XYZ file of C-alpha atoms in Angstrom:
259
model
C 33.782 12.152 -31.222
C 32.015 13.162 -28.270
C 31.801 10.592 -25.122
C 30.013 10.763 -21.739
C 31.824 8.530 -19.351
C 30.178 6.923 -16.175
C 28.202 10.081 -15.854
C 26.718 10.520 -12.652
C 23.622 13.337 -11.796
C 21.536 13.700 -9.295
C 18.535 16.210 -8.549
C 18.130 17.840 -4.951
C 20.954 15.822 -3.481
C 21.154 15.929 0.203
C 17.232 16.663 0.658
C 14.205 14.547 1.103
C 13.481 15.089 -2.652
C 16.473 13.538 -3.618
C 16.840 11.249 -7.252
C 19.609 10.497 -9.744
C 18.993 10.739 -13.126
C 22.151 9.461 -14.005
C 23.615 6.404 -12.684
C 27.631 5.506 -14.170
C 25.499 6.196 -17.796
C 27.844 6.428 -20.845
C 27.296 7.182 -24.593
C 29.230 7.822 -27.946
C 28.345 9.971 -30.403
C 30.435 9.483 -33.531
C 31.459 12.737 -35.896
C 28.594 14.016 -38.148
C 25.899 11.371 -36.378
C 22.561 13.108 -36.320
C 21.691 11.566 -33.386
C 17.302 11.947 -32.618
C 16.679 11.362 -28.887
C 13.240 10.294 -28.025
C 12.107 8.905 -24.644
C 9.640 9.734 -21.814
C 9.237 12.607 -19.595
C 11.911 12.597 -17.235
C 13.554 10.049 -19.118
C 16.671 12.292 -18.910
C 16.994 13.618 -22.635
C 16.974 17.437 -22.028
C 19.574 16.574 -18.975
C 22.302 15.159 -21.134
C 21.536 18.042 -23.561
C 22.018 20.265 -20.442
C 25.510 18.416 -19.201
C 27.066 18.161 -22.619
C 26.839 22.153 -23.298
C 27.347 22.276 -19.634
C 24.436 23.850 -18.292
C 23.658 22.068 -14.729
C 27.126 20.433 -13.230
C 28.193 16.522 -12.797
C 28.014 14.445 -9.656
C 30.463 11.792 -11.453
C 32.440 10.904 -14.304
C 33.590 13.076 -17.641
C 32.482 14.448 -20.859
C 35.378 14.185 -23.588
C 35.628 15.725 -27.030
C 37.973 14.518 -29.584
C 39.772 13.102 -26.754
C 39.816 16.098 -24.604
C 38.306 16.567 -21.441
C 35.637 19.296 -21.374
C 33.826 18.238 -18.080
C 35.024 21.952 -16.119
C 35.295 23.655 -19.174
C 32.922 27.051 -18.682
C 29.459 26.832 -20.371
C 30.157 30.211 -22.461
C 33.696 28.377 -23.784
C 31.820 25.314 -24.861
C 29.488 27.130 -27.190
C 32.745 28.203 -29.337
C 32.133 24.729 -30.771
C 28.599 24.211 -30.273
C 25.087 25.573 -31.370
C 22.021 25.407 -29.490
C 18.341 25.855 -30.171
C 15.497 25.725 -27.978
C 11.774 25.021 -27.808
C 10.963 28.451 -27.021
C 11.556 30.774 -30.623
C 12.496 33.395 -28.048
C 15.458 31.756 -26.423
C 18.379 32.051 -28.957
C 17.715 35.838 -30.172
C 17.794 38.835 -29.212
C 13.588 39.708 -29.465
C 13.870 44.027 -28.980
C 16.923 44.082 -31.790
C 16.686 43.992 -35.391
C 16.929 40.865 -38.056
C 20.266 42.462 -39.025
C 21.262 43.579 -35.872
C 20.899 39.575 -34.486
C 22.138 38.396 -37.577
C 25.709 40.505 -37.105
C 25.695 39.749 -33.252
C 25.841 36.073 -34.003
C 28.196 36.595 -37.178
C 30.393 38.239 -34.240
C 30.070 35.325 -31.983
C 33.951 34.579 -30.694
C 35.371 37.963 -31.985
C 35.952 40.837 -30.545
C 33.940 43.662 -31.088
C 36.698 46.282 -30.215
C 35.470 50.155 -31.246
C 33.452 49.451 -34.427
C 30.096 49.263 -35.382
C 28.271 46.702 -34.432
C 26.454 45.806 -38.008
C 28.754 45.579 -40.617
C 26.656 46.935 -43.672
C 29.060 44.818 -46.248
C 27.469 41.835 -44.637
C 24.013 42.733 -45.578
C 24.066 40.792 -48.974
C 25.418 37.563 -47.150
C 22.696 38.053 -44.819
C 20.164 37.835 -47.736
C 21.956 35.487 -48.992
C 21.496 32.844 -46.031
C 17.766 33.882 -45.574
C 16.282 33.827 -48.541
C 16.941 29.816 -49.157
C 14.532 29.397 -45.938
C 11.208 30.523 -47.833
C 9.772 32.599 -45.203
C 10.393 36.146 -46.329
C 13.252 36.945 -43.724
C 15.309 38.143 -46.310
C 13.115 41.594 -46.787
C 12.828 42.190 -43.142
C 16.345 42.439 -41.888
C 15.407 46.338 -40.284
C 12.321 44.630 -38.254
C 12.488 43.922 -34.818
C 12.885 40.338 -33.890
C 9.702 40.564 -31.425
C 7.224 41.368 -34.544
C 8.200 38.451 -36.627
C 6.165 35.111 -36.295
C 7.344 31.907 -34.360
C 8.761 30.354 -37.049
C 10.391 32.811 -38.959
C 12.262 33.560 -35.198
C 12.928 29.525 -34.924
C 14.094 29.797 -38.388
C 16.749 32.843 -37.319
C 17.491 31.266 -34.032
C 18.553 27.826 -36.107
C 20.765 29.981 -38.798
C 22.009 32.115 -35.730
C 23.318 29.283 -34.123
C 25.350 27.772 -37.218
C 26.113 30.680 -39.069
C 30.029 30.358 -37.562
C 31.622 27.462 -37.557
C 31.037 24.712 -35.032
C 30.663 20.863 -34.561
C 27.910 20.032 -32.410
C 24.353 21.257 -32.912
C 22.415 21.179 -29.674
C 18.261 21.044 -30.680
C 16.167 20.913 -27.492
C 12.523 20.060 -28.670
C 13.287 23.298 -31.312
C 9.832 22.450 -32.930
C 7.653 21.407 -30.032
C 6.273 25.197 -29.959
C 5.346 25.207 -33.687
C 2.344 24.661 -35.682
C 2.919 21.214 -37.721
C 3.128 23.256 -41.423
C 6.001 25.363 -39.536
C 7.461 22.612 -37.865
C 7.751 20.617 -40.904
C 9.470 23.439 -42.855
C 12.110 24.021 -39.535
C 12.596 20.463 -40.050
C 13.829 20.436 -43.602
C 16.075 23.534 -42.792
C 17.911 21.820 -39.885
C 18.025 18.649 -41.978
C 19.872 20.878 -44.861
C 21.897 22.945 -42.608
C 23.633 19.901 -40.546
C 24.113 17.319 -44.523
C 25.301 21.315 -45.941
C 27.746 21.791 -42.641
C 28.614 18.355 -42.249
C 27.538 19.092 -38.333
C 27.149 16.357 -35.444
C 23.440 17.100 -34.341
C 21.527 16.182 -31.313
C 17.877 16.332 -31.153
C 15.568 15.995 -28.720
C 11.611 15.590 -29.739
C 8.816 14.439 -28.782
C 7.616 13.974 -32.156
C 8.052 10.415 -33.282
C 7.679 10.864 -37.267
C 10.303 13.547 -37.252
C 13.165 11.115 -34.863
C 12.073 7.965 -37.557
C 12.474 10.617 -40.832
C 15.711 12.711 -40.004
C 18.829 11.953 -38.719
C 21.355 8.622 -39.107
C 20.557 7.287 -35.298
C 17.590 6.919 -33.085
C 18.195 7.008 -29.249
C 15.081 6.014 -26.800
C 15.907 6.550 -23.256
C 14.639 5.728 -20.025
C 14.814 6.446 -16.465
C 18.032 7.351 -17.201
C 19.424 4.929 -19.602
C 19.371 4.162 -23.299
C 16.803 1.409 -24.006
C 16.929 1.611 -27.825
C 20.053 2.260 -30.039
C 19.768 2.158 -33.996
C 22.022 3.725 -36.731
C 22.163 3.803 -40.181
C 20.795 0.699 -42.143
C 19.791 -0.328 -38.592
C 17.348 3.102 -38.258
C 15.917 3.426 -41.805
C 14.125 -0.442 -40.853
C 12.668 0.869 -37.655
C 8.929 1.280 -38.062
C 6.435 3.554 -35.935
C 4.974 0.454 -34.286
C 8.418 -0.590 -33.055
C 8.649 2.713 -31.182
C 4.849 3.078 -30.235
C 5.250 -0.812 -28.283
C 8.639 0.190 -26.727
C 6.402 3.212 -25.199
C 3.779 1.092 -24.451
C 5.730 -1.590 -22.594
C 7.511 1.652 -20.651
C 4.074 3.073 -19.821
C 2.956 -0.577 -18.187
C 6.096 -0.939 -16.025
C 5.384 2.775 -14.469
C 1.811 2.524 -13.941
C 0.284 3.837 -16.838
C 1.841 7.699 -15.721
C 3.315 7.888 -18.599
């Protein structure tokens, strides 16, 4: 289980610009919850992402996992557990290296590398092997460069980069927002099958309303810092579009129309 207690956060503390995001703001996140996290900008979604892998630091409380208390832990030692992937399809690989070259580096992640090669060429067919299911071809370019493949086949290798060893907590930070909608749709079905295959806890931040109603077991809307809509399971398959389209309407009234 993961758990943010009485988090505190604020932004340019100390200075004339100064706001908190985060006000004593808690949540739970159950094992192998695929949790999708919509709200409005600045609502604080990509900040929690940020404090639970332990990008940007606390101003208050603690992050536990399983009962342990990871709130100083180092980012880098966090990540032995957890898989991120980003909006950008060049954050998450390495773009001037090979497919197989990225594909060992990640199947390193956590080991040491000691003297030897960096590509092991017995891994090649396992490679292939976790490619080819995607659709996209990646399985006959493993000896291209990252840089020349298109944004979805290099959102497709970030996603399988980040779970290929094991973890428990997939971090996805808007990972489709950069993608055409055919492209996004297929990412979508991947990371659906890779966190039901892996039996992963998932996080997911989007903007895009069909994909929070159609994947995962729990729907998060937040606001101004807090969570102002919490469904799971039977709860979440009877939310409809309109439900979530008023919420953002009613939001949009109280600031102004900024929204």
């Amino acid at each position: 289980m993961l758990e943010l207690k009485n988090i505190d956060k604020y932004y340019n503390m100390g200075t004339v610009n100064e706001s908190q995001i985060f006000d004593k703001f808690n949540l739970k996140v159950e094992d192998e919850q695929f949790v999708s996290i919509i709200g409005s900008n600045g609502s604080g979604k990509t900040s929690m992402l940020n404090i639970i892998c332990g990008s940007i630091p606390l101003d208050g409380g603690s992050i536990m996992i399983d009962g342990e208390d990871i709130t100083n832990k180092h980012e880098h030692l966090r990540y032995a557990h957890m898989g991120r992937v980003f909006q950008s399809p060049g954050m998450g690989t390495s773009p001037s290296m090979t497919l197989l070259e990225n594909m060992s580096m990640a199947d390193n992640k956590g080991k040491s590398w000691n003297l030897s090669r960096g590509v092991n060429k017995k891994r090649v067919d396992y490679y292939k092997s976790l490619l080819a299911p995607v659709g996209l071809g990646l399985e006959n370019k493993l000896h291209e460069k990252v840089h020349s493949l298109s944004g979805g086949q290099r959102q497709a290798v970030a996603l399988l980069m980040a779970t290929m060893t094991p973890i428990k907590f997939l971090i996805l930070d808007e990972h489709t927002a950069a993608l055409d909608p055919k492209t996004a749709d297929i990412i979508m079905e991947i990371t659906d099958r890779i966190v039901k295959e892996k039996k992963l806890t998932a996080l997911m931040v989007t903007h895009n309303l069909r994909y929070s109603l159609k994947y995962g077991n729990r729907i998060l809307m937040m606001h101004d810092g807090k969570v102002i809509l919490d469904k799971k399971d039977a709860e979440k398959q009877e939310v409809q579009m309109d439900d979530i389209l008023d919420r953002f309407n009613k939001i949009s009234i109280e600031v102004g129309n900024s929204i």
